[in-house]
mmCIF file of C-alpha atoms in Angstrom:
data_model
loop_
_atom_site.group_PDB
_atom_site.id
_atom_site.type_symbol
_atom_site.label_atom_id
_atom_site.label_comp_id
_atom_site.label_asym_id
_atom_site.label_seq_id
_atom_site.Cartn_x
_atom_site.Cartn_y
_atom_site.Cartn_z
ATOM 1 C CA MET A 1 -8.603 -10.539 -41.003
ATOM 2 C CA SER A 2 -9.327 -11.215 -37.203
ATOM 3 C CA LYS A 3 -12.798 -12.327 -36.773
ATOM 4 C CA ILE A 4 -12.974 -11.597 -32.742
ATOM 5 C CA LYS A 5 -15.576 -8.414 -32.208
ATOM 6 C CA PRO A 6 -13.280 -5.140 -30.483
ATOM 7 C CA SER A 7 -14.047 -4.605 -26.898
ATOM 8 C CA LYS A 8 -16.808 -2.553 -26.082
ATOM 9 C CA GLY A 9 -15.288 -0.836 -22.622
ATOM 10 C CA ALA A 10 -15.212 2.901 -21.327
ATOM 11 C CA PRO A 11 -13.390 5.771 -23.363
ATOM 12 C CA TYR A 12 -11.502 5.885 -19.738
ATOM 13 C CA ALA A 13 -11.419 4.645 -16.311
ATOM 14 C CA ARG A 14 -12.062 6.525 -12.774
ATOM 15 C CA ILE A 15 -11.536 6.390 -8.923
ATOM 16 C CA ILE A 16 -15.247 6.840 -7.913
ATOM 17 C CA GLY A 17 -15.294 6.062 -4.024
ATOM 18 C CA VAL A 18 -12.362 5.421 -1.612
ATOM 19 C CA GLY A 19 -12.657 3.798 1.679
ATOM 20 C CA GLY A 20 -10.609 2.934 4.756
ATOM 21 C CA TYR A 21 -10.766 0.902 7.884
ATOM 22 C CA ARG A 22 -7.885 1.131 10.512
ATOM 23 C CA PRO A 23 -7.764 -1.435 13.764
ATOM 24 C CA THR A 24 -9.163 -0.416 17.209
ATOM 25 C CA ARG A 25 -6.039 -0.916 18.889
ATOM 26 C CA VAL A 26 -3.421 2.117 18.686
ATOM 27 C CA VAL A 27 -0.087 1.280 19.314
ATOM 28 C CA PRO A 28 2.394 4.352 20.379
ATOM 29 C CA ASN A 29 6.164 4.037 20.272
ATOM 30 C CA GLU A 30 6.480 3.545 24.310
ATOM 31 C CA VAL A 31 5.423 -0.228 23.238
ATOM 32 C CA ILE A 32 7.847 -1.335 20.321
ATOM 33 C CA LEU A 33 10.463 0.207 22.754
ATOM 34 C CA GLU A 34 9.526 -2.726 25.255
ATOM 35 C CA THR A 35 11.461 -5.236 22.981
ATOM 36 C CA ILE A 36 14.182 -3.285 21.331
ATOM 37 C CA ASP A 37 16.455 -0.806 22.407
ATOM 38 C CA SER A 38 15.948 2.822 21.387
ATOM 39 C CA SER A 39 13.622 5.781 21.856
ATOM 40 C CA ASP A 40 10.802 7.594 21.169
ATOM 41 C CA GLU A 41 12.893 10.143 19.790
ATOM 42 C CA TRP A 42 15.086 8.036 17.661
ATOM 43 C CA ILE A 43 11.898 6.466 15.579
ATOM 44 C CA ARG A 44 10.283 9.486 15.107
ATOM 45 C CA SER A 45 13.707 11.016 14.099
ATOM 46 C CA ARG A 46 14.153 8.291 11.671
ATOM 47 C CA SER A 47 10.807 7.287 10.242
ATOM 48 C CA GLY A 48 8.519 10.315 11.786
ATOM 49 C CA ILE A 49 6.261 7.496 12.910
ATOM 50 C CA ALA A 50 4.791 8.262 16.704
ATOM 51 C CA THR A 51 1.862 5.108 16.677
ATOM 52 C CA ARG A 52 0.315 2.892 14.158
ATOM 53 C CA HIS A 53 -2.861 0.222 14.592
ATOM 54 C CA TRP A 54 -2.315 -3.422 15.177
ATOM 55 C CA ALA A 55 -5.189 -5.490 14.324
ATOM 56 C CA SER A 56 -6.980 -7.827 16.984
ATOM 57 C CA ASP A 57 -7.928 -11.494 16.149
ATOM 58 C CA GLU A 58 -11.002 -10.351 15.062
ATOM 59 C CA GLU A 59 -9.425 -7.741 12.465
ATOM 60 C CA THR A 60 -8.549 -9.727 9.592
ATOM 61 C CA VAL A 61 -7.884 -9.089 5.925
ATOM 62 C CA SER A 62 -10.577 -10.706 5.080
ATOM 63 C CA MET A 63 -12.939 -8.388 7.726
ATOM 64 C CA MET A 64 -10.698 -5.318 6.638
ATOM 65 C CA SER A 65 -11.193 -5.154 3.658
ATOM 66 C CA VAL A 66 -14.895 -5.565 3.631
ATOM 67 C CA GLU A 67 -14.824 -2.738 5.830
ATOM 68 C CA ALA A 68 -13.142 -0.455 3.898
ATOM 69 C CA SER A 69 -15.086 -1.704 0.744
ATOM 70 C CA GLY A 70 -18.256 -0.755 2.317
ATOM 71 C CA LYS A 71 -17.418 2.755 2.664
ATOM 72 C CA ALA A 72 -15.658 2.417 -0.643
ATOM 73 C CA ILE A 73 -18.468 0.954 -2.584
ATOM 74 C CA ALA A 74 -21.141 4.092 -0.846
ATOM 75 C CA ASP A 75 -18.896 6.813 -1.484
ATOM 76 C CA ALA A 76 -19.140 5.702 -5.071
ATOM 77 C CA GLY A 77 -22.794 5.591 -5.116
ATOM 78 C CA ILE A 78 -23.384 1.979 -6.399
ATOM 79 C CA THR A 79 -23.942 -1.243 -5.114
ATOM 80 C CA PRO A 80 -22.251 -4.714 -4.247
ATOM 81 C CA GLU A 81 -24.268 -6.290 -7.459
ATOM 82 C CA GLN A 82 -22.696 -3.824 -10.034
ATOM 83 C CA ILE A 83 -18.766 -5.006 -8.981
ATOM 84 C CA GLY A 84 -17.475 -6.826 -11.851
ATOM 85 C CA GLY A 85 -13.747 -7.458 -10.739
ATOM 86 C CA VAL A 86 -12.389 -7.642 -7.223
ATOM 87 C CA ILE A 87 -8.332 -6.677 -7.098
ATOM 88 C CA VAL A 88 -6.623 -7.352 -3.469
ATOM 89 C CA SER A 89 -3.406 -6.570 -3.614
ATOM 90 C CA THR A 90 -2.083 -7.869 0.224
ATOM 91 C CA VAL A 91 1.337 -9.997 1.306
ATOM 92 C CA SER A 92 -0.031 -11.017 4.376
ATOM 93 C CA HIS A 93 -2.951 -13.029 3.431
ATOM 94 C CA PHE A 94 -1.304 -16.595 5.181
ATOM 95 C CA LYS A 95 -3.887 -18.826 2.877
ATOM 96 C CA GLN A 96 -2.084 -19.587 -0.585
ATOM 97 C CA THR A 97 -5.500 -20.764 -1.850
ATOM 98 C CA PRO A 98 -8.167 -19.759 -2.471
ATOM 99 C CA ALA A 99 -7.486 -15.740 -3.121
ATOM 100 C CA VAL A 100 -9.070 -13.618 -0.543
ATOM 101 C CA ALA A 101 -10.633 -12.115 -3.038
ATOM 102 C CA THR A 102 -13.253 -14.223 -3.437
ATOM 103 C CA GLU A 103 -14.136 -14.281 0.373
ATOM 104 C CA ILE A 104 -14.336 -10.489 -0.334
ATOM 105 C CA ALA A 105 -16.582 -10.551 -3.102
ATOM 106 C CA HIS A 106 -18.808 -13.128 -1.605
ATOM 107 C CA ARG A 107 -18.761 -11.136 1.528
ATOM 108 C CA ILE A 108 -20.095 -7.472 0.409
ATOM 109 C CA GLY A 109 -22.460 -9.584 -1.678
ATOM 110 C CA ALA A 110 -21.222 -8.658 -5.097
ATOM 111 C CA GLY A 111 -22.198 -11.697 -7.217
ATOM 112 C CA LYS A 112 -20.092 -13.475 -9.627
ATOM 113 C CA PRO A 113 -17.005 -10.437 -10.287
ATOM 114 C CA ALA A 114 -13.801 -11.853 -11.462
ATOM 115 C CA ALA A 115 -11.702 -11.821 -8.288
ATOM 116 C CA PHE A 116 -7.937 -12.383 -7.730
ATOM 117 C CA ASP A 117 -4.993 -11.633 -5.505
ATOM 118 C CA ILE A 118 -1.560 -10.073 -6.314
ATOM 119 C CA SER A 119 1.579 -9.509 -4.647
ATOM 120 C CA ALA A 120 2.946 -6.111 -5.115
ATOM 121 C CA GLY A 121 4.206 -4.900 -1.766
ATOM 122 C CA CYS A 122 4.057 -1.713 -1.103
ATOM 123 C CA ALA A 123 3.527 -0.360 -4.911
ATOM 124 C CA GLY A 124 0.301 -3.002 -5.083
ATOM 125 C CA PHE A 125 -2.426 -0.481 -5.097
ATOM 126 C CA GLY A 126 -1.095 0.954 -8.006
ATOM 127 C CA TYR A 127 -0.344 -2.440 -9.507
ATOM 128 C CA GLY A 128 -4.117 -3.082 -8.876
ATOM 129 C CA LEU A 129 -5.873 0.326 -9.883
ATOM 130 C CA THR A 130 -3.767 -0.244 -13.142
ATOM 131 C CA LEU A 131 -5.736 -3.688 -13.772
ATOM 132 C CA ALA A 132 -8.858 -2.333 -12.832
ATOM 133 C CA LYS A 133 -8.319 0.444 -15.410
ATOM 134 C CA GLY A 134 -7.147 -1.914 -17.892
ATOM 135 C CA MET A 135 -10.964 -4.376 -17.145
ATOM 136 C CA ILE A 136 -12.970 -1.367 -17.795
ATOM 137 C CA VAL A 137 -11.590 0.283 -20.883
ATOM 138 C CA GLU A 138 -11.532 -3.030 -22.214
ATOM 139 C CA GLY A 139 -15.374 -3.559 -21.372
ATOM 140 C CA SER A 140 -14.601 -6.681 -18.960
ATOM 141 C CA ALA A 141 -16.299 -4.877 -16.056
ATOM 142 C CA GLU A 142 -18.102 -1.602 -15.635
ATOM 143 C CA TYR A 143 -16.620 -1.121 -11.805
ATOM 144 C CA VAL A 144 -13.863 -2.147 -10.328
ATOM 145 C CA LEU A 145 -12.894 -2.835 -6.501
ATOM 146 C CA VAL A 146 -9.461 -2.052 -5.804
ATOM 147 C CA ILE A 147 -8.141 -2.841 -2.372
ATOM 148 C CA GLY A 148 -4.972 -2.747 -0.313
ATOM 149 C CA VAL A 149 -4.758 -4.590 2.809
ATOM 150 C CA GLU A 150 -2.052 -5.952 5.133
ATOM 151 C CA ARG A 151 -1.666 -7.598 8.512
ATOM 152 C CA LEU A 152 1.895 -6.833 9.438
ATOM 153 C CA SER A 153 2.195 -6.862 13.122
ATOM 154 C CA ASP A 154 2.004 -10.821 11.585
ATOM 155 C CA LEU A 155 5.196 -10.301 9.518
ATOM 156 C CA THR A 156 6.848 -7.937 11.662
ATOM 157 C CA ASP A 157 9.871 -9.167 14.509
ATOM 158 C CA LEU A 158 9.463 -6.900 17.352
ATOM 159 C CA GLU A 159 13.393 -7.596 18.448
ATOM 160 C CA ASP A 160 14.739 -6.217 15.282
ATOM 161 C CA ARG A 161 15.740 -2.419 16.163
ATOM 162 C CA ALA A 162 15.811 -1.424 12.325
ATOM 163 C CA THR A 163 12.395 -2.817 11.466
ATOM 164 C CA ALA A 164 9.689 -3.767 14.739
ATOM 165 C CA PHE A 165 8.649 0.377 14.381
ATOM 166 C CA LEU A 166 7.783 0.240 10.889
ATOM 167 C CA PHE A 167 4.988 -1.149 10.495
ATOM 168 C CA GLY A 168 0.681 -1.101 11.294
ATOM 169 C CA ASP A 169 -2.408 -3.048 9.951
ATOM 170 C CA GLY A 170 -5.430 -1.254 7.945
ATOM 171 C CA ALA A 171 -6.838 -1.905 4.515
ATOM 172 C CA GLY A 172 -7.767 0.948 2.221
ATOM 173 C CA ALA A 173 -10.402 0.418 -1.086
ATOM 174 C CA VAL A 174 -11.229 2.378 -4.129
ATOM 175 C CA VAL A 175 -13.788 1.709 -6.774
ATOM 176 C CA VAL A 176 -13.171 2.311 -10.395
ATOM 177 C CA GLY A 177 -15.565 3.126 -13.205
ATOM 178 C CA PRO A 178 -16.508 4.467 -16.203
ATOM 179 C CA SER A 179 -15.440 8.097 -17.498
ATOM 180 C CA GLN A 180 -15.646 10.509 -20.478
ATOM 181 C CA GLU A 181 -12.381 12.135 -19.937
ATOM 182 C CA ALA A 182 -9.040 10.849 -18.752
ATOM 183 C CA ALA A 183 -9.296 10.490 -14.754
ATOM 184 C CA ILE A 184 -5.987 7.695 -14.156
ATOM 185 C CA GLY A 185 -2.945 8.562 -16.537
ATOM 186 C CA PRO A 186 -0.571 6.473 -18.061
ATOM 187 C CA THR A 187 1.477 3.906 -14.701
ATOM 188 C CA VAL A 188 4.897 4.241 -14.842
ATOM 189 C CA TRP A 189 5.641 1.090 -13.468
ATOM 190 C CA GLY A 190 8.635 -1.698 -13.090
ATOM 191 C CA SER A 191 11.131 -3.638 -11.317
ATOM 192 C CA GLU A 192 14.486 -3.755 -10.019
ATOM 193 C CA GLY A 193 15.191 -7.678 -9.392
ATOM 194 C CA ASP A 194 18.635 -7.182 -8.752
ATOM 195 C CA LYS A 195 17.634 -5.579 -5.383
ATOM 196 C CA SER A 196 15.228 -8.376 -4.273
ATOM 197 C CA GLU A 197 17.040 -8.865 -1.115
ATOM 198 C CA THR A 198 17.030 -5.364 -0.084
ATOM 199 C CA ILE A 199 13.426 -5.967 1.431
ATOM 200 C CA LYS A 200 12.256 -9.588 2.006
ATOM 201 C CA GLN A 201 10.649 -12.244 4.362
ATOM 202 C CA THR A 202 13.353 -13.869 6.706
ATOM 203 C CA VAL A 203 12.811 -17.213 6.261
ATOM 204 C CA ALA A 204 10.425 -18.881 3.529
ATOM 205 C CA TRP A 205 7.262 -20.585 4.976
ATOM 206 C CA ASN A 206 8.693 -24.597 3.700
ATOM 207 C CA GLU A 207 11.729 -23.873 5.715
ATOM 208 C CA PHE A 208 9.542 -22.602 8.891
ATOM 209 C CA GLN A 209 7.877 -26.028 8.774
ATOM 210 C CA ILE A 210 11.096 -28.136 8.044
ATOM 211 C CA GLY A 211 11.398 -30.072 11.757
ATOM 212 C CA ASP A 212 15.227 -29.037 11.654
ATOM 213 C CA VAL A 213 15.562 -25.761 13.132
ATOM 214 C CA SER A 214 19.074 -25.421 13.470
ATOM 215 C CA ASN A 215 19.414 -22.945 10.459
ATOM 216 C CA LEU A 216 16.266 -20.945 11.733
ATOM 217 C CA PRO A 217 16.241 -17.642 13.320
ATOM 218 C CA LEU A 218 16.020 -17.422 17.108
ATOM 219 C CA ASP A 219 14.392 -14.880 19.500
ATOM 220 C CA SER A 220 15.644 -13.915 22.914
ATOM 221 C CA LYS A 221 14.058 -16.792 24.571
ATOM 222 C CA GLY A 222 15.499 -18.953 22.160
ATOM 223 C CA GLU A 223 12.312 -19.928 20.070
ATOM 224 C CA VAL A 224 11.986 -19.748 16.308
ATOM 225 C CA LYS A 225 10.910 -16.716 15.141
ATOM 226 C CA PHE A 226 7.757 -17.067 12.679
ATOM 227 C CA PRO A 227 9.153 -15.417 9.395
ATOM 228 C CA ALA A 228 8.992 -11.705 9.417
ATOM 229 C CA ILE A 229 10.000 -8.757 6.895
ATOM 230 C CA THR A 230 13.356 -7.934 6.998
ATOM 231 C CA GLN A 231 15.273 -4.809 5.324
ATOM 232 C CA GLU A 232 18.828 -3.067 4.568
ATOM 233 C CA GLY A 233 17.547 0.322 5.590
ATOM 234 C CA GLN A 234 20.223 2.359 4.273
ATOM 235 C CA ALA A 235 20.268 0.776 0.795
ATOM 236 C CA VAL A 236 16.400 1.036 0.830
ATOM 237 C CA PHE A 237 16.198 4.726 2.004
ATOM 238 C CA ARG A 238 18.644 5.547 -0.843
ATOM 239 C CA TRP A 239 16.960 3.973 -3.908
ATOM 240 C CA ALA A 240 13.527 5.466 -2.577
ATOM 241 C CA VAL A 241 14.717 9.072 -2.486
ATOM 242 C CA PHE A 242 16.715 9.203 -5.356
ATOM 243 C CA GLU A 243 15.225 6.471 -7.921
ATOM 244 C CA MET A 244 11.578 6.811 -7.224
ATOM 245 C CA ALA A 245 11.383 10.844 -7.498
ATOM 246 C CA LYS A 246 13.172 9.926 -11.313
ATOM 247 C CA VAL A 247 9.664 7.622 -11.379
ATOM 248 C CA ALA A 248 7.645 10.124 -9.960
ATOM 249 C CA GLN A 249 8.677 12.710 -12.686
ATOM 250 C CA GLN A 250 8.495 10.283 -15.456
ATOM 251 C CA ALA A 251 4.659 9.493 -14.350
ATOM 252 C CA LEU A 252 4.039 13.430 -14.507
ATOM 253 C CA GLU A 253 5.565 13.821 -17.693
ATOM 254 C CA ALA A 254 3.313 11.052 -19.303
ATOM 255 C CA ALA A 255 -0.012 12.700 -17.708
ATOM 256 C CA GLY A 256 1.231 15.839 -19.640
ATOM 257 C CA ILE A 257 1.306 17.936 -16.492
ATOM 258 C CA SER A 258 3.870 19.603 -14.693
ATOM 259 C CA PRO A 259 4.248 20.106 -10.252
ATOM 260 C CA ASP A 260 2.778 23.199 -10.401
ATOM 261 C CA ASP A 261 -0.260 21.873 -12.025
ATOM 262 C CA LEU A 262 -0.543 18.990 -8.848
ATOM 263 C CA ASP A 263 -3.229 19.427 -6.204
ATOM 264 C CA VAL A 264 -1.868 16.531 -4.043
ATOM 265 C CA PHE A 265 0.875 14.338 -3.697
ATOM 266 C CA ILE A 266 0.106 10.583 -2.247
ATOM 267 C CA PRO A 267 3.568 8.563 -1.738
ATOM 268 C CA HIS A 268 3.625 5.384 -0.194
ATOM 269 C CA GLN A 269 3.558 6.303 3.284
ATOM 270 C CA ALA A 270 7.054 4.513 4.226
ATOM 271 C CA ASN A 271 9.106 6.767 5.898
ATOM 272 C CA MET A 272 8.733 10.332 6.685
ATOM 273 C CA ARG A 273 12.173 11.276 5.758
ATOM 274 C CA ILE A 274 11.810 9.536 2.184
ATOM 275 C CA ILE A 275 8.235 11.748 1.841
ATOM 276 C CA ASP A 276 9.880 14.715 2.290
ATOM 277 C CA SER A 277 13.270 14.152 0.231
ATOM 278 C CA MET A 278 11.213 13.219 -2.215
ATOM 279 C CA VAL A 279 9.200 16.522 -1.855
ATOM 280 C CA LYS A 280 12.493 18.160 -1.875
ATOM 281 C CA THR A 281 13.526 16.394 -5.101
ATOM 282 C CA LEU A 282 10.637 16.665 -7.458
ATOM 283 C CA LYS A 283 10.813 20.435 -6.361
ATOM 284 C CA LEU A 284 6.798 20.682 -5.623
ATOM 285 C CA PRO A 285 5.252 23.988 -5.063
ATOM 286 C CA GLU A 286 3.817 24.856 -1.515
ATOM 287 C CA HIS A 287 0.767 24.575 -2.818
ATOM 288 C CA VAL A 288 0.378 20.917 -3.107
ATOM 289 C CA THR A 289 -1.144 18.797 -0.387
ATOM 290 C CA VAL A 290 1.139 16.258 0.235
ATOM 291 C CA ALA A 291 0.421 13.211 2.655
ATOM 292 C CA ARG A 292 1.849 12.396 5.597
ATOM 293 C CA ASP A 293 -0.038 9.684 7.203
ATOM 294 C CA VAL A 294 2.753 7.588 8.203
ATOM 295 C CA GLU A 295 2.663 9.338 11.258
ATOM 296 C CA THR A 296 -0.443 7.913 13.276
ATOM 297 C CA THR A 297 -0.692 4.784 10.868
ATOM 298 C CA GLY A 298 2.852 3.439 9.812
ATOM 299 C CA ASN A 299 3.830 1.794 6.884
ATOM 300 C CA THR A 300 0.718 -0.491 5.917
ATOM 301 C CA SER A 301 2.089 -1.307 2.473
ATOM 302 C CA ALA A 302 -0.102 -1.920 -0.020
ATOM 303 C CA ALA A 303 -2.523 -0.284 1.940
ATOM 304 C CA SER A 304 -0.833 2.998 2.643
ATOM 305 C CA ILE A 305 -1.847 5.099 -0.668
ATOM 306 C CA PRO A 306 -5.941 4.843 -0.411
ATOM 307 C CA LEU A 307 -5.416 5.076 3.334
ATOM 308 C CA ALA A 308 -3.858 8.295 3.134
ATOM 309 C CA MET A 309 -6.504 8.929 0.056
ATOM 310 C CA GLU A 310 -9.461 8.328 2.256
ATOM 311 C CA ARG A 311 -7.709 10.508 5.453
ATOM 312 C CA LEU A 312 -6.961 13.454 3.186
ATOM 313 C CA LEU A 313 -10.680 13.704 1.429
ATOM 314 C CA ALA A 314 -12.211 12.986 5.234
ATOM 315 C CA THR A 315 -10.042 16.118 7.192
ATOM 316 C CA GLY A 316 -10.814 17.882 3.957
ATOM 317 C CA GLN A 317 -7.193 18.577 3.202
ATOM 318 C CA ALA A 318 -7.576 17.716 -0.354
ATOM 319 C CA LYS A 319 -10.931 17.686 -2.516
ATOM 320 C CA SER A 320 -12.734 15.912 -5.161
ATOM 321 C CA GLY A 321 -11.921 16.528 -8.697
ATOM 322 C CA ASP A 322 -7.639 17.202 -7.178
ATOM 323 C CA THR A 323 -5.228 16.328 -9.419
ATOM 324 C CA ALA A 324 -2.823 13.805 -7.454
ATOM 325 C CA LEU A 325 0.189 12.282 -7.903
ATOM 326 C CA ILE A 326 0.554 8.799 -6.549
ATOM 327 C CA ILE A 327 3.938 6.813 -6.322
ATOM 328 C CA GLY A 328 3.778 3.257 -4.248
ATOM 329 C CA PHE A 329 7.945 1.655 -3.721
ATOM 330 C CA GLY A 330 8.907 -1.578 -2.109
ATOM 331 C CA ALA A 331 9.927 -5.239 -1.609
ATOM 332 C CA GLY A 332 10.900 -6.580 -5.589
ATOM 333 C CA LEU A 333 11.933 -3.755 -5.533
ATOM 334 C CA VAL A 334 9.006 -2.780 -7.581
ATOM 335 C CA TYR A 335 7.090 0.648 -8.135
ATOM 336 C CA ALA A 336 4.318 2.170 -9.845
ATOM 337 C CA ALA A 337 3.411 5.629 -10.214
ATOM 338 C CA THR A 338 0.510 7.413 -11.859
ATOM 339 C CA VAL A 339 -1.941 10.473 -11.949
ATOM 340 C CA VAL A 340 -5.376 10.593 -10.707
ATOM 341 C CA THR A 341 -8.093 12.657 -10.384
ATOM 342 C CA LEU A 342 -9.490 12.398 -6.884
ATOM 343 C CA PRO A 343 -12.985 10.953 -6.356
#
């Protein structure tokens, strides 16, 4: 017989507040066309993207996260001191250690919460949300701050015609707290490591720092390119459209609902064509509001779902209490989908 006392957490968890931060600089497709041979029409038809936000030197991963977190905490109606956990999903914080979550926790005045970073690419917000739910239900924290934040402009090869137009910067945050009813469904998540080469960093950091640059990619000026994100567009598109629709359906079934029960669909904002194809494959009813934040925000990886959620609520396209299906997918290849009640 175990002598360990059982955990005494909340019966359930829910999202109780959301906040977002978009950098002040808005970058239209015309700026992207200065370095690639393409057209505004081609970019829009391939991705649905018209503009994206790029961060200034002052708009760091930490600064954007603090801004989004402050809004989420205020929206939740709690104080920073009540935060017992800070989870940050990002691939664009360049310090290996310490985790940027610890700096953010200090800057928002959270006291001494558990604080750590995770790297799950565009599925990172779903991973963080699932971890936060577990912390609250098992009783190690009452409120957990989950942040998705990226400065992907730092990892964009502006001469790569396949990816230069895709990425944007920003931060989205939610506060997860206790609930007396189920408001975050079971997570359907996983990985397909055999496809890990389809989305990747071009050069490892240790290769980039080695003096011999003979094997490193060069830009049009003959200078060594900074490591960037690259992808096999068609392979990723096919995987996202066909396989992720199956995962989304599994998440609905795990939550015990059908597409007719949904009010909102918030997929990772990777590409408008992927979003529209998933809507068609899932046979979502016309009454379901679909997030299409990618048009003006671009692909912000881990930040895309909370940013899209925040905009839908702020504009009145979605409302508190709505039932939403969220799904993230990307580098790894990894994915995570769940059904939530909006704050």
